[in-house]
Coordinates of C-alpha atoms in Angstrom, one line a residue:
Q1 CA 10.8 -10.2 11.8
V2 CA 9.3 -9.0 8.9
Q3 CA 10.2 -5.8 7.2
L4 CA 7.7 -3.9 4.5
V5 CA 10.0 -1.4 2.9
E6 CA 8.1 1.0 0.0
S7 CA 9.5 2.8 -3.0
G8 CA 8.4 5.1 -5.7
G9 CA 7.5 8.6 -3.6
G10 CA 8.2 11.8 -4.5
L11 CA 7.3 15.0 -6.0
E12 CA 5.0 15.3 -9.4
Q13 CA 3.5 17.9 -11.0
P14 CA -1.1 17.5 -10.8
G15 CA -2.0 15.6 -14.0
G16 CA 1.3 13.3 -13.4
S17 CA 1.8 9.5 -12.4
L18 CA 3.5 7.6 -10.0
R19 CA 4.2 4.4 -9.2
L20 CA 4.8 2.8 -5.5
S21 CA 6.1 0.0 -4.7
C22 CA 6.4 -2.1 -1.5
V23 CA 8.2 -5.4 -0.8
A24 CA 7.1 -7.6 2.3
S25 CA 10.5 -9.8 3.3
G26 CA 11.7 -12.2 6.3
R27 CA 9.9 -15.0 8.2
I28 CA 6.6 -14.8 6.0
F29 CA 4.5 -17.9 5.7
I30 CA 1.5 -16.1 3.9
V31 CA 0.3 -12.9 3.3
Y32 CA -3.6 -12.1 2.9
D33 CA -4.3 -8.7 1.9
M34 CA -2.3 -5.9 1.0
G35 CA -2.8 -2.2 0.8
W36 CA -1.9 1.1 0.9
Y37 CA -3.0 3.8 3.4
R38 CA -2.1 7.3 3.4
Q39 CA -1.7 10.2 5.8
V40 CA -1.6 13.7 6.3
P41 CA -0.5 15.6 9.3
G42 CA -3.6 16.3 11.7
K43 CA -5.5 13.7 10.4
Q44 CA -6.1 10.0 11.0
R45 CA -4.9 7.7 8.3
E46 CA -7.2 6.2 5.7
L47 CA -7.6 3.6 3.4
V48 CA -6.5 4.4 -0.1
A49 CA -6.6 0.5 -2.0
V50 CA -6.6 -3.0 -1.2
V51 CA -5.9 -6.1 -2.7
T52 CA -6.9 -9.8 -1.8
R53 CA -4.6 -12.8 -1.9
D54 CA -6.9 -14.0 -4.9
G55 CA -7.0 -10.6 -6.6
S56 CA -10.1 -8.5 -5.4
T57 CA -9.4 -5.0 -4.9
N58 CA -11.3 -2.0 -3.2
Y59 CA -10.5 1.8 -3.7
A60 CA -11.5 4.8 -1.4
D61 CA -14.0 6.8 -3.6
S62 CA -11.4 10.0 -3.7
V63 CA -9.1 7.6 -6.0
K64 CA -11.4 5.3 -7.9
G65 CA -10.7 5.2 -11.4
R66 CA -7.2 6.8 -11.2
F67 CA -5.5 4.9 -8.9
T68 CA -4.6 0.9 -9.5
I69 CA -3.7 -1.6 -6.9
S70 CA -2.1 -5.2 -8.0
R71 CA 0.1 -8.1 -6.4
D72 CA 2.7 -10.2 -6.6
N73 CA 2.0 -13.4 -4.5
V74 CA 5.4 -14.9 -5.6
Q75 CA 7.3 -11.8 -4.7
N76 CA 5.4 -10.6 -1.9
T77 CA 5.1 -7.2 -3.2
V78 CA 2.3 -4.6 -3.9
Y79 CA 1.6 -1.7 -6.3
L80 CA 0.1 1.4 -6.5
Q81 CA -0.1 2.8 -10.2
M82 CA -1.7 6.6 -9.3
N83 CA -2.5 8.5 -12.5
S84 CA -4.2 12.1 -12.8
L85 CA -2.8 13.1 -9.6
K86 CA -4.1 15.8 -7.8
P87 CA -2.6 18.5 -5.0
E88 CA -5.5 16.6 -2.7
D89 CA -3.3 13.4 -3.0
T90 CA -0.4 14.5 -1.1
A91 CA 0.3 12.7 2.0
V92 CA 2.7 9.9 3.0
Y93 CA 1.5 6.5 1.9
Y94 CA 1.9 3.5 3.9
C95 CA 2.1 0.1 2.7
N96 CA 0.1 -2.7 5.0
A97 CA 0.4 -6.4 5.1
D98 CA -2.1 -9.1 6.9
L99 CA 0.2 -11.9 7.2
Q100 CA 1.0 -14.8 8.9
T101 CA 4.8 -15.9 9.9
T102 CA 4.6 -19.6 10.3
L103 CA 1.8 -22.2 10.0
L104 CA 0.9 -21.9 13.8
T105 CA 1.0 -18.0 14.4
G106 CA -2.0 -15.6 13.8
R107 CA -2.5 -13.0 11.6
R108 CA -1.5 -10.0 12.3
D109 CA -1.0 -6.6 10.5
Y110 CA 2.5 -4.9 9.7
W111 CA 3.4 -1.3 8.2
G112 CA 5.9 0.2 6.2
Q113 CA 8.0 3.4 7.1
G114 CA 6.1 5.5 4.6
T115 CA 6.8 7.1 1.6
Q116 CA 5.9 10.9 0.6
V117 CA 4.0 11.7 -2.4
T118 CA 3.8 15.6 -3.1
V119 CA 1.7 16.5 -5.9
S120 CA 2.5 20.0 -6.8
S121 CA 3.2 22.5 -9.4

């Protein structure tokens, strides 16, 4: 089985910073894309940032210049450095990994349980 475990959420004031981490563990052959999504009540889950295995990144327009995604392929870990936080960044943040569990299995998405980020004064 594969588990994705997030950490680093919490309460922060506007203008502050938080760093999220997510570790993928279990039966893993190779991890392809890793990313962060977020969701607020009543809205669809949206992409925040994604990083490919070779380090290429893509960001939602709303976080460009403020958030930075990075990864450690050896540790199967993805990070999200969030700076200049705004109240509208408040959401549950979910980690996502596109991976294969064995050489013979196909790729599929796995999700973490989510971590709450609240930006408020």
